[in-house]
Amino acid sequence: MAFQRACALGDVRADEGLAVDVDEYTVVIARDGDDVYALQDLCSHAAVALSEGEVADCQIECWLHGSTFDLRSGKPLSLPATEPVATFPVEVRDEPEGPAVYVDITTTLNGVTPA
């Protein structure tokens, strides 16, 4: 695995995603309690940034059409989206400045090929 630093953990709010560029992909980093997740920042229904939506109950909402996606699996939980979004491995590492989020975009956790 090829983890790359995405952001400081403190930059990720509990109720919204944070868009970060990791090589060729824009990834949304989201939190649910102490757990941190990374998904491709692109709704599978329309080319809309998921990072603009709200995060709650281990879900992220696409702000444009209201589809929600499970942060763990990337699966859509409501219409109009029917296809999952890519999810990536995450590590939180201690650094001198504080915890940081690292993401590996070379593989996906759910087998979905990033768009």
PDB file of C-alpha atoms in Angstrom:
ATOM      1  CA  MET A   1       0.000   0.000   0.000  1.00  0.00           C
ATOM      2  CA  ALA A   2       1.145   3.503  -0.782  1.00  0.00           C
ATOM      3  CA  PHE A   3      -0.300   5.802   1.850  1.00  0.00           C
ATOM      4  CA  GLN A   4       0.014   9.535   1.301  1.00  0.00           C
ATOM      5  CA  ARG A   5      -0.696  12.346   3.719  1.00  0.00           C
ATOM      6  CA  ALA A   6      -4.077  13.855   2.920  1.00  0.00           C
ATOM      7  CA  CYS A   7      -4.684  16.345   5.742  1.00  0.00           C
ATOM      8  CA  ALA A   8      -4.461  17.011   9.452  1.00  0.00           C
ATOM      9  CA  LEU A   9      -7.114  15.128  11.419  1.00  0.00           C
ATOM     10  CA  GLY A  10      -8.126  18.403  13.055  1.00  0.00           C
ATOM     11  CA  ASP A  11      -9.139  19.767   9.629  1.00  0.00           C
ATOM     12  CA  VAL A  12     -11.926  17.160   9.309  1.00  0.00           C
ATOM     13  CA  ARG A  13     -15.131  18.343  10.985  1.00  0.00           C
ATOM     14  CA  ALA A  14     -17.615  15.844  12.375  1.00  0.00           C
ATOM     15  CA  ASP A  15     -20.568  17.039  10.269  1.00  0.00           C
ATOM     16  CA  GLU A  16     -19.026  17.631   6.847  1.00  0.00           C
ATOM     17  CA  GLY A  17     -16.534  16.137   4.467  1.00  0.00           C
ATOM     18  CA  LEU A  18     -13.212  17.651   3.497  1.00  0.00           C
ATOM     19  CA  ALA A  19     -12.114  17.557  -0.149  1.00  0.00           C
ATOM     20  CA  VAL A  20      -8.400  16.851  -0.663  1.00  0.00           C
ATOM     21  CA  ASP A  21      -6.384  16.039  -3.764  1.00  0.00           C
ATOM     22  CA  VAL A  22      -4.367  12.842  -3.531  1.00  0.00           C
ATOM     23  CA  ASP A  23      -2.477  12.413  -6.795  1.00  0.00           C
ATOM     24  CA  GLU A  24      -5.004  12.243  -9.626  1.00  0.00           C
ATOM     25  CA  TYR A  25      -8.119  11.883  -7.459  1.00  0.00           C
ATOM     26  CA  THR A  26     -10.079  14.252  -5.306  1.00  0.00           C
ATOM     27  CA  VAL A  27     -11.033  12.378  -2.160  1.00  0.00           C
ATOM     28  CA  VAL A  28     -13.537  13.319   0.522  1.00  0.00           C
ATOM     29  CA  ILE A  29     -12.335  12.665   4.064  1.00  0.00           C
ATOM     30  CA  ALA A  30     -15.143  12.215   6.589  1.00  0.00           C
ATOM     31  CA  ARG A  31     -15.456  11.271  10.254  1.00  0.00           C
ATOM     32  CA  ASP A  32     -17.961   9.257  12.217  1.00  0.00           C
ATOM     33  CA  GLY A  33     -16.954   9.466  15.858  1.00  0.00           C
ATOM     34  CA  ASP A  34     -13.321   8.377  16.056  1.00  0.00           C
ATOM     35  CA  ASP A  35     -13.461   6.576  12.689  1.00  0.00           C
ATOM     36  CA  VAL A  36     -12.141   8.260   9.544  1.00  0.00           C
ATOM     37  CA  TYR A  37     -13.133   7.373   5.992  1.00  0.00           C
ATOM     38  CA  ALA A  38     -12.025   8.301   2.472  1.00  0.00           C
ATOM     39  CA  LEU A  39     -14.246   8.116  -0.607  1.00  0.00           C
ATOM     40  CA  GLN A  40     -13.886   9.440  -4.105  1.00  0.00           C
ATOM     41  CA  ASP A  41     -15.358  12.936  -4.014  1.00  0.00           C
ATOM     42  CA  LEU A  42     -17.763  12.290  -6.862  1.00  0.00           C
ATOM     43  CA  CYS A  43     -21.394  11.198  -6.643  1.00  0.00           C
ATOM     44  CA  SER A  44     -22.039   8.114  -8.760  1.00  0.00           C
ATOM     45  CA  HIS A  45     -25.350   9.558  -9.951  1.00  0.00           C
ATOM     46  CA  ALA A  46     -24.064  12.906 -11.220  1.00  0.00           C
ATOM     47  CA  ALA A  47     -20.689  14.601 -11.353  1.00  0.00           C
ATOM     48  CA  VAL A  48     -21.196  16.398  -8.045  1.00  0.00           C
ATOM     49  CA  ALA A  49     -18.722  16.749  -5.166  1.00  0.00           C
ATOM     50  CA  LEU A  50     -19.807  14.690  -2.158  1.00  0.00           C
ATOM     51  CA  SER A  51     -17.644  16.885   0.065  1.00  0.00           C
ATOM     52  CA  GLU A  52     -20.278  19.621  -0.285  1.00  0.00           C
ATOM     53  CA  GLY A  53     -22.874  17.479   1.495  1.00  0.00           C
ATOM     54  CA  GLU A  54     -23.582  16.803   5.151  1.00  0.00           C
ATOM     55  CA  VAL A  55     -22.117  13.919   7.133  1.00  0.00           C
ATOM     56  CA  ALA A  56     -24.221  12.155   9.797  1.00  0.00           C
ATOM     57  CA  ASP A  57     -24.809   8.595  11.049  1.00  0.00           C
ATOM     58  CA  CYS A  58     -21.860   7.189   9.031  1.00  0.00           C
ATOM     59  CA  GLN A  59     -23.351   8.596   5.819  1.00  0.00           C
ATOM     60  CA  ILE A  60     -22.537  11.414   3.437  1.00  0.00           C
ATOM     61  CA  GLU A  61     -25.239  13.139   1.434  1.00  0.00           C
ATOM     62  CA  CYS A  62     -24.982  14.404  -2.117  1.00  0.00           C
ATOM     63  CA  TRP A  63     -26.233  17.965  -1.777  1.00  0.00           C
ATOM     64  CA  LEU A  64     -27.716  18.176  -5.281  1.00  0.00           C
ATOM     65  CA  HIS A  65     -30.123  15.235  -5.462  1.00  0.00           C
ATOM     66  CA  GLY A  66     -30.145  13.940  -1.881  1.00  0.00           C
ATOM     67  CA  SER A  67     -28.591  10.507  -2.383  1.00  0.00           C
ATOM     68  CA  THR A  68     -26.750   9.252   0.691  1.00  0.00           C
ATOM     69  CA  PHE A  69     -23.727   6.936   0.728  1.00  0.00           C
ATOM     70  CA  ASP A  70     -22.401   4.684   3.488  1.00  0.00           C
ATOM     71  CA  LEU A  71     -18.963   5.952   4.540  1.00  0.00           C
ATOM     72  CA  ARG A  72     -17.748   2.403   5.225  1.00  0.00           C
ATOM     73  CA  SER A  73     -18.789   0.709   1.984  1.00  0.00           C
ATOM     74  CA  GLY A  74     -19.486   3.541  -0.457  1.00  0.00           C
ATOM     75  CA  LYS A  75     -22.880   1.966  -1.190  1.00  0.00           C
ATOM     76  CA  PRO A  76     -25.793   4.255  -2.000  1.00  0.00           C
ATOM     77  CA  LEU A  77     -28.465   4.200   0.683  1.00  0.00           C
ATOM     78  CA  SER A  78     -31.056   6.291  -1.148  1.00  0.00           C
ATOM     79  CA  LEU A  79     -32.068   7.155  -4.679  1.00  0.00           C
ATOM     80  CA  PRO A  80     -31.400   8.472  -7.232  1.00  0.00           C
ATOM     81  CA  ALA A  81     -27.878   6.993  -6.916  1.00  0.00           C
ATOM     82  CA  THR A  82     -27.725   3.238  -7.534  1.00  0.00           C
ATOM     83  CA  GLU A  83     -23.962   2.649  -7.912  1.00  0.00           C
ATOM     84  CA  PRO A  84     -21.382   2.760  -5.105  1.00  0.00           C
ATOM     85  CA  VAL A  85     -18.481   5.210  -4.962  1.00  0.00           C
ATOM     86  CA  ALA A  86     -14.878   4.099  -4.454  1.00  0.00           C
ATOM     87  CA  THR A  87     -13.652   3.856  -0.862  1.00  0.00           C
ATOM     88  CA  PHE A  88      -9.981   3.960   0.065  1.00  0.00           C
ATOM     89  CA  PRO A  89      -7.883   2.643   2.974  1.00  0.00           C
ATOM     90  CA  VAL A  90      -7.176   5.238   5.681  1.00  0.00           C
ATOM     91  CA  GLU A  91      -4.609   5.452   8.453  1.00  0.00           C
ATOM     92  CA  VAL A  92      -4.403   8.078  11.165  1.00  0.00           C
ATOM     93  CA  ARG A  93      -0.788   8.648  12.128  1.00  0.00           C
ATOM     94  CA  ASP A  94       0.698  10.662  14.946  1.00  0.00           C
ATOM     95  CA  GLU A  95       2.916  13.482  13.776  1.00  0.00           C
ATOM     96  CA  PRO A  96       4.750  16.174  15.747  1.00  0.00           C
ATOM     97  CA  GLU A  97       2.055  18.711  14.756  1.00  0.00           C
ATOM     98  CA  GLY A  98      -0.763  16.314  15.742  1.00  0.00           C
ATOM     99  CA  PRO A  99      -2.628  13.410  14.132  1.00  0.00           C
ATOM    100  CA  ALA A 100      -2.774  13.303  10.327  1.00  0.00           C
ATOM    101  CA  VAL A 101      -4.914  11.365   7.850  1.00  0.00           C
ATOM    102  CA  TYR A 102      -3.163   9.189   5.276  1.00  0.00           C
ATOM    103  CA  VAL A 103      -4.963   7.644   2.289  1.00  0.00           C
ATOM    104  CA  ASP A 104      -3.951   4.914  -0.154  1.00  0.00           C
ATOM    105  CA  ILE A 105      -5.519   5.587  -3.553  1.00  0.00           C
ATOM    106  CA  THR A 106      -3.736   2.681  -5.248  1.00  0.00           C
ATOM    107  CA  THR A 107      -6.398   0.266  -4.021  1.00  0.00           C
ATOM    108  CA  THR A 108     -10.043   0.438  -3.067  1.00  0.00           C
ATOM    109  CA  LEU A 109     -11.730  -1.244  -0.137  1.00  0.00           C
ATOM    110  CA  ASN A 110     -14.911  -2.005  -2.043  1.00  0.00           C
ATOM    111  CA  GLY A 111     -13.534  -2.952  -5.473  1.00  0.00           C
ATOM    112  CA  VAL A 112     -15.047   0.065  -7.215  1.00  0.00           C
ATOM    113  CA  THR A 113     -12.742   1.576  -9.834  1.00  0.00           C
ATOM    114  CA  PRO A 114     -12.503   5.343  -9.318  1.00  0.00           C
ATOM    115  CA  ALA A 115     -13.967   7.414 -12.137  1.00  0.00           C
TER     116      ALA A 115
END
